[in-house]
Coordinates of C-alpha atoms and ligand atoms in Angstrom, one line a residue:
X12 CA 69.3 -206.5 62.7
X13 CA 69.1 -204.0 66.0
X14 CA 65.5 -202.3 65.7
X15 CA 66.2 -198.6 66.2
X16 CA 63.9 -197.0 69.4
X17 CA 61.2 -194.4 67.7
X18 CA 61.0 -191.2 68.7
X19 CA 58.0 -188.9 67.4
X20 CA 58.9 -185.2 66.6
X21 CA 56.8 -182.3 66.0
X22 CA 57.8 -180.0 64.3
X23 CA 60.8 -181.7 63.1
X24 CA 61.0 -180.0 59.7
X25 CA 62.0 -176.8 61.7
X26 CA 65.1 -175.1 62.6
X27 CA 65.4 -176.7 66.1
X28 CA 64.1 -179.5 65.5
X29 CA 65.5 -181.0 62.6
X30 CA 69.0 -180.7 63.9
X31 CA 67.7 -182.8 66.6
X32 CA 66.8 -185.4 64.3
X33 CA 70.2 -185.4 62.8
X34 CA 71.5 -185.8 66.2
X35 CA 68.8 -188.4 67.3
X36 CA 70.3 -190.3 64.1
X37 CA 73.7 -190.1 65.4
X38 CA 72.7 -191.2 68.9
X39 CA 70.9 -194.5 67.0
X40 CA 67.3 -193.0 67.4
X41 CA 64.6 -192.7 64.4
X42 CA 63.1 -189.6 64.5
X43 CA 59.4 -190.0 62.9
X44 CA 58.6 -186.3 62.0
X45 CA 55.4 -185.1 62.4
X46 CA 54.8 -181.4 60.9
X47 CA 52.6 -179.3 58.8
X48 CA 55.5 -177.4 56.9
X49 CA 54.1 -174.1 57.7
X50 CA 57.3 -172.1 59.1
X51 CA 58.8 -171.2 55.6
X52 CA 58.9 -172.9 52.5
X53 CA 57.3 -175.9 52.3
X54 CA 60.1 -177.7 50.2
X55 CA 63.5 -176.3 51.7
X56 CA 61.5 -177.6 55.1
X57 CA 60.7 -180.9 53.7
X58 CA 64.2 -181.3 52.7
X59 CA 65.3 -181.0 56.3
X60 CA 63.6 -184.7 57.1
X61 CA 66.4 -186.9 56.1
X62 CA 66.2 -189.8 59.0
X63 CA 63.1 -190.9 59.4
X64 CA 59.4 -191.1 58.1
X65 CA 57.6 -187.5 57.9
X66 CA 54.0 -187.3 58.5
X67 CA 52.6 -183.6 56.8
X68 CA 49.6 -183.1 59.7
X69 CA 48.9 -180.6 62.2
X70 CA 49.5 -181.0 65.7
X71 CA 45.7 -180.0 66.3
X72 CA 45.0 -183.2 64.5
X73 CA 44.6 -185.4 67.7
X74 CA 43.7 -188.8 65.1
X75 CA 46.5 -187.7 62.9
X76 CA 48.6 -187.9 66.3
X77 CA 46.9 -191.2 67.7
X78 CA 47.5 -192.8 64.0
X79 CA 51.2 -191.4 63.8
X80 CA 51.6 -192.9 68.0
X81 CA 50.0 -196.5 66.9
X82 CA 51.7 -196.6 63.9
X83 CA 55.1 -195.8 64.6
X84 CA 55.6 -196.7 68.6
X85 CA 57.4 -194.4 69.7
X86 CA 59.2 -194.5 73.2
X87 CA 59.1 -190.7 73.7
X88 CA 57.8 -187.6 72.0
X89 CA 59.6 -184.2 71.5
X90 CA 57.4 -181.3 70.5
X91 CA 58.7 -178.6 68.6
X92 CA 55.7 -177.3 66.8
X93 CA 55.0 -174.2 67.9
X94 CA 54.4 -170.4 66.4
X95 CA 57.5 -168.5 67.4
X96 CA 57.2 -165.2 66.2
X97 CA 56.9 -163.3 69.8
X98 CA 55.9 -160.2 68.0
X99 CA 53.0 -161.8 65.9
X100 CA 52.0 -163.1 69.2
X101 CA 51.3 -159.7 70.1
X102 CA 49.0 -157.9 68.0
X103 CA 47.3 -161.4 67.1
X104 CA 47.2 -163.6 70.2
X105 CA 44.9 -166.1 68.7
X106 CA 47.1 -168.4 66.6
X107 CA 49.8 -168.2 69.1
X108 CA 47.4 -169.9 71.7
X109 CA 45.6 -171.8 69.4
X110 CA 48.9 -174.0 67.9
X111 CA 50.6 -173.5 71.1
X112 CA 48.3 -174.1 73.9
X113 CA 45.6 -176.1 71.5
X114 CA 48.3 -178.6 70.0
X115 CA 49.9 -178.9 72.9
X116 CA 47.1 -180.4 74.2
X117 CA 45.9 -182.3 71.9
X118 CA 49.8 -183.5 71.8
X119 CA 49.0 -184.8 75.9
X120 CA 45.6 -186.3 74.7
X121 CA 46.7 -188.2 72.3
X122 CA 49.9 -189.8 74.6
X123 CA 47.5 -190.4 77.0
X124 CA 45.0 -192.5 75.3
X125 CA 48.0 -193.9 73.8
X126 CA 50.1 -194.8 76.9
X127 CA 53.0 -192.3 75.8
X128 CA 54.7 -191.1 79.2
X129 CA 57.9 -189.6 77.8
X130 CA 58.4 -185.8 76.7
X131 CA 61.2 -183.2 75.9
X132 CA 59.6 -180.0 75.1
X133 CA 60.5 -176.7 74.1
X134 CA 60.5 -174.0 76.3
X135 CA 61.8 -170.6 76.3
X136 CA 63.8 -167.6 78.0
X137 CA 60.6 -165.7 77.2
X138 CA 58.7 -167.4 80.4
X139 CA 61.0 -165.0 82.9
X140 CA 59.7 -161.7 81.5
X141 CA 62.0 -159.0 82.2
X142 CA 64.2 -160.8 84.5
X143 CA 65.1 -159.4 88.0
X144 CA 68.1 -161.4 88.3
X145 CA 71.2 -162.4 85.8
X146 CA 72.2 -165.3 85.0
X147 CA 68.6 -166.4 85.2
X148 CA 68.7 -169.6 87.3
X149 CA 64.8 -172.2 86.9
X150 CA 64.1 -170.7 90.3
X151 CA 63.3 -167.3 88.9
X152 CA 59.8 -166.0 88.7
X153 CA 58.0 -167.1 85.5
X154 CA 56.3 -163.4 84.4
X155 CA 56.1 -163.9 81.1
X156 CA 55.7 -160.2 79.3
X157 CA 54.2 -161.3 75.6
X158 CA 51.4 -164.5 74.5
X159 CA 54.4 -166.5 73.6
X160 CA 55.9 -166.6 76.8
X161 CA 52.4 -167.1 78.2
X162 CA 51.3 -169.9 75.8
X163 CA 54.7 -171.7 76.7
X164 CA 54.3 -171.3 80.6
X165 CA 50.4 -172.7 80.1
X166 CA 51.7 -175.9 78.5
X167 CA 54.8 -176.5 81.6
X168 CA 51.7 -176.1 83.6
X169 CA 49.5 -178.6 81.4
X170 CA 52.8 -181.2 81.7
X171 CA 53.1 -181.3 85.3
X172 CA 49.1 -181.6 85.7
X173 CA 49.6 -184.7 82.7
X174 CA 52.6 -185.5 85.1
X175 CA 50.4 -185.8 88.2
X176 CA 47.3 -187.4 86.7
X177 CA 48.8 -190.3 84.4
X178 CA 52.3 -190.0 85.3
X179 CA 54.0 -188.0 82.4
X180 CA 57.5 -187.3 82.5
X181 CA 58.9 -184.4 81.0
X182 CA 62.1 -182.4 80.6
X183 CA 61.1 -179.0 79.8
X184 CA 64.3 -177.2 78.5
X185 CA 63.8 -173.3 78.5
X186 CA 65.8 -172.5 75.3
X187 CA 67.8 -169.1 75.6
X188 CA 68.8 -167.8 71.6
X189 CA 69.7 -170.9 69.3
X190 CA 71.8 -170.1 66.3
X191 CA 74.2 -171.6 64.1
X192 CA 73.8 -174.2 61.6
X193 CA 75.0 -177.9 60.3
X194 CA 75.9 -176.6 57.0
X195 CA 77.6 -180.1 55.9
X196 CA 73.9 -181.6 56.8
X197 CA 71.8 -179.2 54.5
X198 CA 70.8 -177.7 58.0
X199 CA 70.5 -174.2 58.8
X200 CA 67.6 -171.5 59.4
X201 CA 64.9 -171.3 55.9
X202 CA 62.7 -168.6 57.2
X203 CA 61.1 -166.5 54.7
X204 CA 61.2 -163.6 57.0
X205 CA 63.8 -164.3 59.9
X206 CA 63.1 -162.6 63.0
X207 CA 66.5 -163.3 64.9
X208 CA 69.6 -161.2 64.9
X209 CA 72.4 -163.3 63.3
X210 CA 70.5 -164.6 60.2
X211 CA 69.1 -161.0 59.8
X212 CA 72.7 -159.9 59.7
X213 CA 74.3 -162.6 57.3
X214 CA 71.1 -161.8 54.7
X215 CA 71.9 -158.2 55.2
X216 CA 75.2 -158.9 54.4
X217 CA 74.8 -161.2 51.4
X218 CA 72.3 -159.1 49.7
X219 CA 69.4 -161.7 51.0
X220 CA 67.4 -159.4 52.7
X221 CA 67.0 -156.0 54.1
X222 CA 70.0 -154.1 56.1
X223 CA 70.1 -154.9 59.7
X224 CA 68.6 -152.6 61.9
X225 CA 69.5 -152.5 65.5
X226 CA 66.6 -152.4 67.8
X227 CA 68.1 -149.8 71.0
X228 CA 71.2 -148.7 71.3
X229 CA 70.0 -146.9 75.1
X230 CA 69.6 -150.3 76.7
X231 CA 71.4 -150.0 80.3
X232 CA 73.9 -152.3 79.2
X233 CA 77.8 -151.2 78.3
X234 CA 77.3 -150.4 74.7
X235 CA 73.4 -149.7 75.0
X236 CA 72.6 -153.0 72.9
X237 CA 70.5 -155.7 74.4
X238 CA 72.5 -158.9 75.4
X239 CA 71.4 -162.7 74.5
X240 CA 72.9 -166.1 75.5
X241 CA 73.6 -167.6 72.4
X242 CA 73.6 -171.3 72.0
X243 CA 75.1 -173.5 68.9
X244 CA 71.7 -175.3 66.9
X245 CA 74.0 -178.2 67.4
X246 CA 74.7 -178.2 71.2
X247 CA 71.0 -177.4 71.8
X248 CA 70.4 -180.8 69.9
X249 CA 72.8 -182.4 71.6
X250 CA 70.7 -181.3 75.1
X251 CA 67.7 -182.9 73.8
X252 CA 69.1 -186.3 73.4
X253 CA 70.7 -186.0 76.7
X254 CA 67.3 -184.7 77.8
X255 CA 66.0 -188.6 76.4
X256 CA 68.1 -190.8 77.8
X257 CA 67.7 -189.4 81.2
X258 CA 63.8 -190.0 80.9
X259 CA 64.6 -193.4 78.8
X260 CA 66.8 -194.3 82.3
X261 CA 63.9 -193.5 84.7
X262 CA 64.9 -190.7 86.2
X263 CA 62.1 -188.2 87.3
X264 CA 60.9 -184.6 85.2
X265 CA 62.6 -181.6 85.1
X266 CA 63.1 -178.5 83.9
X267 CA 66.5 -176.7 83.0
X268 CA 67.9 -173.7 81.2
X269 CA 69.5 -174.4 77.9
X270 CA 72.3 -171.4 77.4
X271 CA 75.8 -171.3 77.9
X272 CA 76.1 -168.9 80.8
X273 CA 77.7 -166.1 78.5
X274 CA 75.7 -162.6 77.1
X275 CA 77.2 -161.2 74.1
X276 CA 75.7 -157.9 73.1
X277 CA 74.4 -157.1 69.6
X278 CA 77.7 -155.0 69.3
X279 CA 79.7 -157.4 70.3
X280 CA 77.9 -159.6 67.6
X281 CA 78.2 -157.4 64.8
X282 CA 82.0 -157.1 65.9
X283 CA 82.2 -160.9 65.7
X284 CA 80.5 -160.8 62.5
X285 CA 83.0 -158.6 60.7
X286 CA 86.1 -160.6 61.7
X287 CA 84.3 -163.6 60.0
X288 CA 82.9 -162.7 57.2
X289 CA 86.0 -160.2 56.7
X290 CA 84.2 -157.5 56.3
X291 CA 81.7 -154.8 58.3
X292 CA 78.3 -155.8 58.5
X293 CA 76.1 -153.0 57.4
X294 CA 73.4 -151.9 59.7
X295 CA 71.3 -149.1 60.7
X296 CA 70.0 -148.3 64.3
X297 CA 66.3 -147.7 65.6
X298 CA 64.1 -147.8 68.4
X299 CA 63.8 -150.8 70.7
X300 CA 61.6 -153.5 69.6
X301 CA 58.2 -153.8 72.5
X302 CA 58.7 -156.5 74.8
X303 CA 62.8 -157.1 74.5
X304 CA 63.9 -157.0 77.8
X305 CA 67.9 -155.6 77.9
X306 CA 69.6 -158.5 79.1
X307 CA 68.8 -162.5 79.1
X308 CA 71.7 -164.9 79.6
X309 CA 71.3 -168.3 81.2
X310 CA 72.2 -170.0 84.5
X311 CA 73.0 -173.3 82.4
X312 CA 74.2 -174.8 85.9
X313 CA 71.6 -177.5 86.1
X314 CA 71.8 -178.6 82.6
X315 CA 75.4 -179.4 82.9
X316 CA 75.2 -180.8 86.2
X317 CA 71.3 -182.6 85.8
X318 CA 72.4 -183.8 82.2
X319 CA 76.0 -183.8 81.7
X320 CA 76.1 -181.4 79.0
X321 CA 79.0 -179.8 77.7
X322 CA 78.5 -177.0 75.1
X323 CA 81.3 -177.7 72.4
X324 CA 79.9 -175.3 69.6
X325 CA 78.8 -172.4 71.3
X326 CA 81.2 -169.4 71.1
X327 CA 80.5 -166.7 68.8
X328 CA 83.0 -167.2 66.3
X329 CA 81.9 -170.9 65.8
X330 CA 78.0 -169.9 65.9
X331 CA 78.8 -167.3 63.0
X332 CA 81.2 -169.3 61.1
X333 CA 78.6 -172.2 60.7
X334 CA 75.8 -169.9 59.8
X335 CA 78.0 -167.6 57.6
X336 CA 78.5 -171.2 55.5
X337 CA 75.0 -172.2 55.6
X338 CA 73.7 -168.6 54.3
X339 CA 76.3 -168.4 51.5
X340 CA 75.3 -172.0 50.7
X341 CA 71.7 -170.2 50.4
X342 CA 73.2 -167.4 48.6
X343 CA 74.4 -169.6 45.9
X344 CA 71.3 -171.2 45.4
Ligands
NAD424 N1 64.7 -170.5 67.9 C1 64.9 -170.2 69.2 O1 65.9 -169.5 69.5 C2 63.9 -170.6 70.2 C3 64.0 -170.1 71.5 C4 63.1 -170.6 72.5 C5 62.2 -171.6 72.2 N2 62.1 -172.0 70.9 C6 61.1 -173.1 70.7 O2 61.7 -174.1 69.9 C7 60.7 -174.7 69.1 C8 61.3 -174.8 67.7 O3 61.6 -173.5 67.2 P1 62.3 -173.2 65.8 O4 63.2 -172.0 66.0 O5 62.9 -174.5 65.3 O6 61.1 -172.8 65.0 P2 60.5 -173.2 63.5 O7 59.4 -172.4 63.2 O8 61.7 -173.4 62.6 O9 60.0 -174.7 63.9 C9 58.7 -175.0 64.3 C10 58.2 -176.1 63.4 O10 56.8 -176.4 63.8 C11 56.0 -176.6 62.7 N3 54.6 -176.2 63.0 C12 54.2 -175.0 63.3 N4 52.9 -175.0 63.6 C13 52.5 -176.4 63.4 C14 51.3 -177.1 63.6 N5 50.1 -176.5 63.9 N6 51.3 -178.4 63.3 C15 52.4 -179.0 63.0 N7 53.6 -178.4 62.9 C16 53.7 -177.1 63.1 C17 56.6 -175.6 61.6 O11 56.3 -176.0 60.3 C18 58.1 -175.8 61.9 O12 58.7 -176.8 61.1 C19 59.4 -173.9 69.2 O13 58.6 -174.6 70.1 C20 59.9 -172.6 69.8 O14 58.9 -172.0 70.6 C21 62.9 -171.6 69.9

């Protein structure tokens, strides 16, 4: 019997990251899940750990991480756990910084004493700011304009100091907007209180939650709403394994965009929207939401050419039909 290469995962149970583990299961990895099951309800997020062991703990909990490290052997760590909510971040910085930053650290800490020297981690759009130039290429100034982007931009800087004092390599992918869901896998986005355009919609639209509201319709963009790169859940996954085996080969750290090179504007989403769900998507319109900069698409050039990566997933109508099936899945529930 082949033993199966471990691979820890914070935040596993999470939107991101639990597609990853599905994928990490297809690429003949076990993902050992390591996750406090604070991002939504506790049991729809435990449900998402289906290929591996799950350890409940907090990523602050260096022993908890050393146990989870000496029991389980992992060849690499991907960390996920993070607070996400950019706005939160804002009028309560603490938290943000505290998980973030804090874990983070204790994440390095504990693969140090441990002799860990492998790491995919999530990164964000968010560390450009408002950018100056579109498609954002890795060579763009970091400006971060919120403590999310901040806290994320701290912890690249604590992975190449870990990088240069005990050898640490990393693939830092900057994530532009995931979506999308692997509806056939029990996979798709659980938040209580989504704060991301299309599963705002699809609720609206199923009677989940509130009507949509679009945040700025004055943008300087053609139709005055603000324009995202929007990436497939599943081809972002699909990065992060790509993102292992280059480390698992030897070759040395970097740090890439994760988007497919394309802005689609909240219009043009809501037009998408319709045609799938065969019907118009009801919304209202209101000011722009502080810190949204008006346009943030990728320069995926590296990825592709660093990793090989090939979106498959990622146009609109695929996006929206996978998370139209996931949310109706949620509807019926
Ligand atoms: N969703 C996006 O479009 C996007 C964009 C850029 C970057 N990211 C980054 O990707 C990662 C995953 O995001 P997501 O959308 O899956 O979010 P998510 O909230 O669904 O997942 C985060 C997971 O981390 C866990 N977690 C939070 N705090 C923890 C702690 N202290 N200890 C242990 N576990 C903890 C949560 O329970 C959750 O399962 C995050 O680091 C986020 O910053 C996401």
């Amino acid at each position: 019997m082949t033993i199966q290469p471990t691979i820890l995962v914070t935040g596993g149970a999470g939107y991101i990251g639990s597609h990853v583990c599905a994928a990490l299961h297809e690429a003949g990895f076990t993902p050992v899940v390591l996750d406090n099951l604070s991002a939504g309800p506790a049991a729809a997020l435990r449900q998402r750990v289906q290929w591996g062991p799950f350890i409940e703990a907090d990523v602050r909990d260096s022993q908890a991480l050393i146990t989870a490290i000496e029991a389980y052997q992992p060849v690499a760590v991907m960390h996920f756990a993070a607070l996400i909510a950019v706005g939160e971040s804002v009028v309560n910085p603490g938290p943000t910084y505290d998980v973030n930053v804090g874990g983070s650290l204790q994440l390095l800490q504990a693969m140090q004493a441990t002799g860990v020297k492998k790491l995919v981690f999530s990164s964000t759009a968010a560390t450009y700011g408002t950018p100056e130039v579109v498609p954002i290429p890795e060579s763009a100034p970091t400006l971060p304009i919120n403590p999310y982007g901040h806290s994320k931009l701290m912890v690249e800087q604590m992975l190449a100091d870990f990088g240069t004092a005990f050898g640490l390599k990393r693939v830092v992918l900057r994530y532009f907007n995931a979506a999308g869901a692997r509806p056939e896998l029990g996979l798709g986005y659980v938040r209580h209180a989504p704060s991301h355009l299309i599963p705002l919609l699809l609720r609206g639209a199923l009677g989940l939650g509130p009507t949509l509201q679009v945040m700025g319709t004055d943008y300087p963009t053609p139709d005055g709403t603000a324009i995202r790169d929007y990436l497939h859940v599943a081809d972002l996954a699909d990065a992060h394994v790509l993102a292992l085996r280059h480390l698992l080969a030897g070759h040395d750290s970097c740090t890439l965009n994760a988007g497919t090179s394309q802005g689609a504007s909240v219009q043009q989403v809501l037009a998408a929207a319709a045609h799938v769900i065969g019907q118009p998507v009801p919304h209202t319109t209101g000011p722009r939401r502080a810190g949204d900069p008006a346009l943030l698409v990728a320069d995926a050039t590296q990825l592709q050419q660093q990793l090989g990566w090939r979106p498959a997933r990622s146009s609109l109508n695929q996006i929206l039909t996978d998370d139209w099936a996931w949310h109706q899945t949620l509807a019926k529930a």
